[in-house]
GROMACS .gro file of C-alpha atoms in nm:
model
  361
    1MET     CA    1  -0.008  -0.014   0.001
    2GLN     CA    2   0.147   0.322  -0.103
    3THR     CA    3   0.008   0.704  -0.019
    4PRO     CA    4  -0.065   0.917  -0.333
    5SER     CA    5   0.184   1.004  -0.522
    6LYS     CA    6   0.137   1.365  -0.421
    7PRO     CA    7   0.270   1.446  -0.061
    8TRP     CA    8   0.137   1.531   0.225
    9ARG     CA    9   0.202   1.821   0.384
   10SER     CA   10   0.356   1.853   0.723
   11SER     CA   11   0.075   1.997   0.828
   12HIS     CA   12  -0.216   1.755   0.722
   13PRO     CA   13  -0.221   1.480   0.996
   14ALA     CA   14  -0.179   1.135   0.921
   15PRO     CA   15  -0.434   0.850   0.961
   16HIS     CA   16  -0.470   0.741   1.270
   17ARG     CA   17  -0.368   0.418   1.372
   18LEU     CA   18  -0.739   0.262   1.385
   19ASP     CA   19  -0.854   0.371   1.049
   20ILE     CA   20  -0.509   0.185   0.881
   21LEU     CA   21  -0.592  -0.135   1.118
   22CYS     CA   22  -0.970  -0.079   0.998
   23LEU     CA   23  -0.821  -0.077   0.631
   24LEU     CA   24  -0.685  -0.403   0.681
   25HIS     CA   25  -0.957  -0.592   0.840
   26ASN     CA   26  -1.087  -0.857   0.611
   27THR     CA   27  -0.746  -0.877   0.408
   28PRO     CA   28  -0.687  -1.224   0.432
   29CYS     CA   29  -0.484  -1.246   0.102
   30LEU     CA   30  -0.256  -0.931   0.115
   31GLU     CA   31   0.084  -1.044   0.086
   32ILE     CA   32   0.284  -0.692   0.035
   33LEU     CA   33   0.217  -0.380   0.242
   34HIS     CA   34   0.393  -0.050   0.182
   35LEU     CA   35   0.309   0.226   0.406
   36HIS     CA   36   0.480   0.555   0.385
   37ARG     CA   37   0.521   0.909   0.527
   38LEU     CA   38   0.330   0.825   0.827
   39SER     CA   39   0.326   1.137   1.012
   40HIS     CA   40   0.373   1.162   1.421
   41ARG     CA   41   0.068   1.427   1.388
   42GLN     CA   42  -0.252   1.202   1.373
   43GLY     CA   43  -0.568   1.284   1.324
   44PRO     CA   44  -0.849   1.143   1.521
   45PRO     CA   45  -1.036   0.834   1.418
   46ILE     CA   46  -1.280   0.871   1.135
   47ASN     CA   47  -1.472   0.496   1.178
   48GLU     CA   48  -1.623   0.542   1.530
   49LEU     CA   49  -1.712   0.173   1.518
   50TRP     CA   50  -1.371   0.076   1.613
   51GLN     CA   51  -1.321   0.341   1.901
   52ALA     CA   52  -1.447   0.119   2.159
   53ALA     CA   53  -1.243  -0.146   2.194
   54PRO     CA   54  -0.872  -0.191   2.073
   55LEU     CA   55  -0.867  -0.326   1.687
   56HIS     CA   56  -0.637  -0.689   1.622
   57VAL     CA   57  -0.583  -0.761   1.269
   58GLU     CA   58  -0.470  -1.103   1.130
   59LEU     CA   59  -0.291  -1.101   0.790
   60PRO     CA   60  -0.243  -1.460   0.746
   61SER     CA   61  -0.090  -1.463   0.369
   62LEU     CA   62   0.154  -1.157   0.424
   63ARG     CA   63   0.506  -1.188   0.267
   64SER     CA   64   0.648  -0.832   0.353
   65LEU     CA   65   0.569  -0.533   0.572
   66VAL     CA   66   0.735  -0.221   0.487
   67PHE     CA   67   0.696   0.108   0.653
   68THR     CA   68   0.951   0.406   0.498
   69HIS     CA   69   1.009   0.737   0.623
   70CYS     CA   70   0.760   0.733   0.896
   71ALA     CA   71   0.725   0.831   1.252
   72TYR     CA   72   0.848   0.598   1.484
   73LYS     CA   73   0.520   0.601   1.759
   74PRO     CA   74   0.261   0.552   1.482
   75VAL     CA   75   0.448   0.253   1.331
   76MET     CA   76   0.471   0.085   1.634
   77GLY     CA   77   0.097   0.115   1.710
   78VAL     CA   78  -0.005  -0.035   1.357
   79LEU     CA   79   0.239  -0.318   1.460
   80ASP     CA   80   0.123  -0.366   1.802
   81GLY     CA   81  -0.251  -0.403   1.648
   82LEU     CA   82  -0.138  -0.701   1.364
   83SER     CA   83  -0.071  -1.043   1.370
   84LEU     CA   84   0.180  -1.141   1.124
   85PRO     CA   85   0.302  -1.513   1.006
   86PRO     CA   86   0.602  -1.615   1.152
   87ARG     CA   87   0.770  -1.586   0.771
   88THR     CA   88   0.720  -1.210   0.678
   89LEU     CA   89   0.994  -0.967   0.624
   90VAL     CA   90   0.944  -0.648   0.822
   91ARG     CA   91   1.131  -0.373   0.739
   92LEU     CA   92   1.095  -0.004   0.901
   93ASP     CA   93   1.334   0.216   0.715
   94ASN     CA   94   1.413   0.551   0.780
   95LEU     CA   95   1.176   0.607   1.088
   96TYR     CA   96   1.188   0.932   1.283
   97ILE     CA   97   1.150   1.032   1.634
   98PRO     CA   98   1.063   1.405   1.701
   99PHE     CA   99   1.245   1.592   1.934
  100ASN     CA  100   1.128   1.630   2.314
  101SER     CA  101   0.920   1.271   2.261
  102GLU     CA  102   0.878   1.013   2.519
  103TYR     CA  103   1.158   0.694   2.537
  104PRO     CA  104   1.102   0.501   2.209
  105ALA     CA  105   0.847   0.216   2.249
  106PRO     CA  106   0.967  -0.105   2.275
  107ILE     CA  107   0.939  -0.358   1.941
  108PRO     CA  108   0.567  -0.453   2.004
  109ARG     CA  109   0.480  -0.839   2.133
  110SER     CA  110   0.276  -0.900   1.839
  111LEU     CA  111   0.635  -1.027   1.646
  112ASN     CA  112   0.711  -1.214   1.895
  113GLU     CA  113   0.673  -1.523   1.717
  114LEU     CA  114   0.852  -1.384   1.356
  115LEU     CA  115   1.149  -1.277   1.593
  116GLY     CA  116   1.162  -1.611   1.780
  117GLY     CA  117   1.368  -1.762   1.492
  118ILE     CA  118   1.626  -1.538   1.482
  119THR     CA  119   2.005  -1.631   1.429
  120THR     CA  120   2.175  -1.358   1.355
  121MET     CA  121   2.224  -0.974   1.395
  122GLN     CA  122   2.345  -0.655   1.218
  123PHE     CA  123   2.352  -0.368   1.437
  124ALA     CA  124   2.511  -0.036   1.449
  125VAL     CA  125   2.434   0.311   1.648
  126ASP     CA  126   2.589   0.629   1.551
  127LYS     CA  127   2.514   0.947   1.768
  128GLU     CA  128   2.129   0.970   1.662
  129MET     CA  129   2.110   0.694   1.438
  130LEU     CA  130   2.009   0.336   1.519
  131PHE     CA  131   2.018   0.030   1.270
  132LEU     CA  132   1.938  -0.330   1.351
  133VAL     CA  133   1.843  -0.605   1.136
  134VAL     CA  134   1.823  -0.968   1.232
  135GLU     CA  135   1.736  -1.292   1.045
  136GLY     CA  136   1.732  -1.672   1.121
  137GLY     CA  137   1.749  -1.958   0.876
  138SER     CA  138   1.449  -1.887   0.675
  139PRO     CA  139   1.504  -1.648   0.380
  140GLU     CA  140   1.117  -1.524   0.439
  141SER     CA  141   1.188  -1.417   0.765
  142GLY     CA  142   1.346  -1.101   0.923
  143PHE     CA  143   1.332  -0.772   1.089
  144TRP     CA  144   1.483  -0.455   0.989
  145LEU     CA  145   1.479  -0.140   1.187
  146ARG     CA  146   1.655   0.215   1.093
  147VAL     CA  147   1.549   0.521   1.278
  148ARG     CA  148   1.658   0.848   1.388
  149HIS     CA  149   1.611   0.962   1.714
  150GLU     CA  150   1.596   1.349   1.702
  151ALA     CA  151   1.760   1.400   2.038
  152ASN     CA  152   2.032   1.165   2.057
  153THR     CA  153   1.996   1.049   2.379
  154PHE     CA  154   1.778   0.807   2.457
  155TRP     CA  155   1.903   0.469   2.263
  156SER     CA  156   2.099   0.349   2.571
  157HIS     CA  157   1.784   0.316   2.774
  158TRP     CA  158   1.619   0.148   2.469
  159LEU     CA  159   1.924  -0.109   2.407
  160SER     CA  160   1.923  -0.187   2.787
  161GLY     CA  161   1.554  -0.344   2.706
  162LEU     CA  162   1.649  -0.514   2.368
  163HIS     CA  163   1.683  -0.843   2.509
  164ALA     CA  164   1.302  -0.842   2.645
  165MET     CA  165   1.205  -0.780   2.298
  166MET     CA  166   1.371  -1.025   2.111
  167PRO     CA  167   1.546  -1.360   2.176
  168LEU     CA  168   1.954  -1.230   2.233
  169GLY     CA  169   2.008  -1.614   2.338
  170ASN     CA  170   1.921  -1.756   2.013
  171LEU     CA  171   2.173  -1.545   1.808
  172THR     CA  172   2.495  -1.725   1.701
  173SER     CA  173   2.645  -1.425   1.475
  174LEU     CA  174   2.649  -1.076   1.505
  175HIS     CA  175   2.826  -0.822   1.355
  176ILE     CA  176   2.882  -0.486   1.525
  177ASP     CA  177   3.016  -0.125   1.448
  178LEU     CA  178   3.173  -0.011   1.775
  179TYR     CA  179   3.115   0.374   1.728
  180ASP     CA  180   2.922   0.407   2.043
  181PRO     CA  181   3.086   0.125   2.257
  182PHE     CA  182   2.734   0.169   2.491
  183VAL     CA  183   2.595  -0.096   2.260
  184LEU     CA  184   2.836  -0.351   2.412
  185ILE     CA  185   2.533  -0.393   2.699
  186VAL     CA  186   2.394  -0.640   2.476
  187LEU     CA  187   2.651  -0.914   2.479
  188SER     CA  188   2.582  -1.004   2.826
  189HIS     CA  189   2.240  -1.169   2.676
  190MET     CA  190   2.431  -1.363   2.406
  191THR     CA  191   2.480  -1.705   2.542
  192GLN     CA  192   2.493  -1.890   2.186
  193LEU     CA  193   2.724  -1.635   2.047
  194SER     CA  194   2.996  -1.780   1.825
  195ASP     CA  195   3.113  -1.548   1.582
  196LEU     CA  196   3.157  -1.219   1.668
  197PHE     CA  197   3.228  -0.935   1.390
  198VAL     CA  198   3.348  -0.585   1.491
  199LEU     CA  199   3.367  -0.274   1.324
  200LEU     CA  200   3.575  -0.046   1.487
  201GLU     CA  201   3.565   0.347   1.447
  202PRO     CA  202   3.664   0.687   1.571
  203ASP     CA  203   3.451   0.953   1.686
  204LYS     CA  204   3.414   1.220   1.416
  205VAL     CA  205   3.609   1.528   1.599
  206ASP     CA  206   3.972   1.655   1.578
  207GLU     CA  207   4.160   1.426   1.329
  208GLU     CA  208   4.501   1.435   1.575
  209ARG     CA  209   4.314   1.362   1.887
  210VAL     CA  210   4.143   1.096   1.740
  211ARG     CA  211   4.430   0.884   1.610
  212ILE     CA  212   4.601   0.907   1.913
  213ASN     CA  213   4.310   0.864   2.161
  214ALA     CA  214   4.013   0.747   2.037
  215LEU     CA  215   4.056   0.382   1.952
  216VAL     CA  216   4.216   0.249   2.212
  217PRO     CA  217   3.987   0.310   2.518
  218ARG     CA  218   3.711   0.137   2.252
  219VAL     CA  219   3.926  -0.160   2.236
  220ALA     CA  220   3.997  -0.135   2.615
  221THR     CA  221   3.612  -0.145   2.687
  222PHE     CA  222   3.519  -0.414   2.411
  223CYS     CA  223   3.814  -0.647   2.568
  224SER     CA  224   3.697  -0.585   2.904
  225VAL     CA  225   3.330  -0.699   2.895
  226LEU     CA  226   3.458  -0.975   2.701
  227SER     CA  227   3.696  -1.043   2.988
  228GLN     CA  228   3.373  -1.076   3.289
  229SER     CA  229   3.417  -1.405   3.431
  230GLN     CA  230   3.106  -1.366   3.641
  231PRO     CA  231   2.849  -1.412   3.419
  232VAL     CA  232   3.096  -1.480   3.128
  233ALA     CA  233   2.982  -1.231   2.859
  234CYS     CA  234   2.936  -1.442   2.549
  235PRO     CA  235   3.026  -1.780   2.643
  236SER     CA  236   3.023  -1.958   2.350
  237LEU     CA  237   3.228  -1.751   2.150
  238ARG     CA  238   3.513  -1.920   1.920
  239SER     CA  239   3.532  -1.678   1.653
  240LEU     CA  240   3.661  -1.315   1.654
  241VAL     CA  241   3.699  -1.076   1.376
  242LEU     CA  242   3.848  -0.705   1.446
  243GLU     CA  243   3.886  -0.469   1.181
  244TRP     CA  244   3.966  -0.104   1.215
  245ARG     CA  245   3.870   0.170   0.935
  246GLY     CA  246   4.151   0.207   0.668
  247ASP     CA  247   4.133   0.603   0.707
  248THR     CA  248   4.207   0.576   1.118
  249LEU     CA  249   4.517   0.403   1.100
  250THR     CA  250   4.853   0.616   1.137
  251TYR     CA  251   4.984   0.558   1.517
  252LEU     CA  252   5.090   0.204   1.621
  253GLU     CA  253   4.924   0.295   1.964
  254ASP     CA  254   4.591   0.289   1.756
  255LEU     CA  255   4.545  -0.128   1.783
  256GLY     CA  256   4.534  -0.182   2.184
  257VAL     CA  257   4.688  -0.516   2.124
  258PRO     CA  258   4.769  -0.555   2.507
  259ASP     CA  259   4.408  -0.523   2.567
  260ILE     CA  260   4.310  -0.761   2.334
  261VAL     CA  261   4.592  -1.013   2.453
  262ALA     CA  262   4.474  -1.020   2.795
  263MET     CA  263   4.148  -1.068   2.720
  264LEU     CA  264   4.244  -1.372   2.511
  265SER     CA  265   4.421  -1.489   2.841
  266SER     CA  266   4.170  -1.412   3.062
  267ARG     CA  267   3.901  -1.596   2.874
  268ALA     CA  268   4.095  -1.914   2.814
  269SER     CA  269   4.196  -1.908   3.220
  270PHE     CA  270   3.829  -1.968   3.296
  271GLY     CA  271   3.730  -2.203   3.033
  272HIS     CA  272   3.600  -2.022   2.738
  273PRO     CA  273   3.889  -1.961   2.490
  274ILE     CA  274   3.854  -1.775   2.162
  275ARG     CA  275   4.029  -2.020   1.923
  276ARG     CA  276   4.006  -1.783   1.604
  277LEU     CA  277   4.105  -1.478   1.557
  278VAL     CA  278   4.098  -1.270   1.239
  279ILE     CA  279   4.263  -0.913   1.246
  280GLN     CA  280   4.239  -0.626   0.949
  281ALA     CA  281   4.432  -0.307   1.034
  282ILE     CA  282   4.504  -0.131   0.690
  283GLN     CA  283   4.721   0.213   0.721
  284ALA     CA  284   4.542   0.532   0.631
  285SER     CA  285   4.598   0.659   0.275
  286GLY     CA  286   4.888   0.920   0.278
  287ALA     CA  287   5.032   0.796   0.620
  288GLU     CA  288   5.387   0.650   0.600
  289SER     CA  289   5.502   0.440   0.352
  290GLY     CA  290   5.259   0.186   0.294
  291SER     CA  291   5.464  -0.164   0.325
  292THR     CA  292   5.697   0.039   0.582
  293LEU     CA  293   5.355   0.080   0.836
  294ARG     CA  294   5.237  -0.267   0.707
  295SER     CA  295   5.556  -0.426   0.877
  296TYR     CA  296   5.504  -0.222   1.165
  297PHE     CA  297   5.161  -0.349   1.248
  298SER     CA  298   5.226  -0.723   1.195
  299GLU     CA  299   5.503  -0.692   1.429
  300GLN     CA  300   5.253  -0.532   1.680
  301LEU     CA  301   4.981  -0.795   1.616
  302SER     CA  302   5.233  -1.108   1.637
  303PRO     CA  303   5.184  -1.172   2.015
  304LEU     CA  304   4.806  -1.239   1.925
  305ALA     CA  305   4.882  -1.550   1.743
  306GLY     CA  306   5.013  -1.735   2.031
  307HIS     CA  307   4.675  -1.712   2.218
  308VAL     CA  308   4.440  -1.847   1.954
  309GLU     CA  309   4.467  -2.201   1.759
  310GLU     CA  310   4.385  -1.976   1.433
  311PHE     CA  311   4.530  -1.630   1.383
  312GLU     CA  312   4.499  -1.455   1.033
  313GLU     CA  313   4.576  -1.094   0.950
  314CYS     CA  314   4.417  -0.930   0.626
  315VAL     CA  315   4.616  -0.693   0.414
  316ASP     CA  316   4.403  -0.655   0.158
  317GLY     CA  317   4.278  -0.328   0.170
  318ASP     CA  318   4.029  -0.385  -0.071
  319ALA     CA  319   3.858  -0.655   0.121
  320HIS     CA  320   3.656  -0.588   0.450
  321VAL     CA  321   3.618  -0.861   0.704
  322CYS     CA  322   3.340  -0.697   0.863
  323ALA     CA  323   3.174  -0.572   0.591
  324PHE     CA  324   2.782  -0.521   0.652
  325GLU     CA  325   2.607  -0.684   0.386
  326MET     CA  326   2.232  -0.694   0.296
  327ARG     CA  327   2.115  -1.012   0.186
  328GLU     CA  328   1.915  -1.066  -0.161
  329MET     CA  329   1.551  -1.164   0.020
  330TRP     CA  330   1.503  -0.832   0.157
  331ASN     CA  331   1.448  -0.757  -0.236
  332VAL     CA  332   1.078  -0.928  -0.213
  333THR     CA  333   0.932  -1.088  -0.543
  334GLY     CA  334   0.650  -0.890  -0.645
  335ALA     CA  335   0.724  -0.595  -0.400
  336GLU     CA  336   0.697  -0.404  -0.707
  337ASP     CA  337   0.445  -0.573  -0.950
  338TYR     CA  338   0.179  -0.330  -0.908
  339TRP     CA  339   0.340   0.025  -0.838
  340CYS     CA  340   0.693   0.166  -0.867
  341VAL     CA  341   0.895   0.242  -0.536
  342ASN     CA  342   1.132   0.531  -0.524
  343GLU     CA  343   1.517   0.431  -0.513
  344ARG     CA  344   1.510   0.598  -0.172
  345GLN     CA  345   1.233   0.346  -0.071
  346ARG     CA  346   1.421   0.073  -0.170
  347PRO     CA  347   1.607  -0.148   0.086
  348ARG     CA  348   1.986  -0.043   0.074
  349TYR     CA  349   2.244  -0.058   0.371
  350ILE     CA  350   2.398   0.237   0.370
  351PRO     CA  351   2.681   0.333   0.649
  352LEU     CA  352   2.541   0.565   0.900
  353TRP     CA  353   2.806   0.787   0.923
  354SER     CA  354   2.706   0.907   0.562
  355TYR     CA  355   2.566   1.187   0.410
  356ASP     CA  356   2.358   0.984   0.160
  357TYR     CA  357   2.121   0.913   0.449
  358SER     CA  358   1.782   1.091   0.409
  359PHE     CA  359   1.450   1.148   0.567
  360THR     CA  360   1.265   1.316   0.297
  361SER     CA  361   1.086   1.108   0.006
   0.00000   0.00000   0.00000
């Protein structure tokens, strides 16, 4: 479902959630639903018949549910009134939470069955932006959330309750961007996690201070979390992949190898060793001679090999061992059979720090 080609003006209220649910009532054959531009300024319900009791709508044939460029609150309100089959792709893309809003609502319990089969997560937070994709073994099921909070102060509160919104204990693979270290709070709930991919990214502030100071505390914080013994963080972890962005490394101090060594030793001492370690640390362009600096990096990283069964240093600047990659399943078959979707409304992975982000149609 799309709104008309002529966009709503900001002064026009969006349909009330009850009216949207009424529209979807008795649509058992509906397979693809796409709602665009639901504003936080909702008008009063038009259909008075449904105001007396909450409406619950079953969509047993739904394959794809997409919200694009919508306010977060009304989207959660609509989701709360839907009953979806467990094999549904739910994409909430480029949502926004206005300034001066209350804490973001949790993911509705109506998605519990859909989220019950998740095994992989890709996750990044960059100040006001949050990007989260969880998938399972079936290419027909997944949940995608990309949202901007204009106040940029509430994600730590929302993330502290993520374990109650989805079964983090089922995850076996996690890709995480460590731009904001507080995202590490989710690791304590990932008891089955075996493969962890970490992308290390410095703050976008003064370049000289960043190069010297920013990455080491991130590595130290990350390693301290994985070194916890009571309780053990990620007790099933066997493979760890770390990638430093190539445009950030010009100083040997950036790598924080002593912290990594201490973490590997600690985990081995209490019976939860990491067996495989992959490191990608490519120097910044324009830094010291490439071959010279690469040899320095390799020398600094060499102590790590003695603490794992399998050690690999990736020196290919064109490869990315921690790349965030979108699976083809998000390009849903039949999604554009009856209408043309704007390019910005199609599924695509964009780095959170990219200026290509847009919250307009």
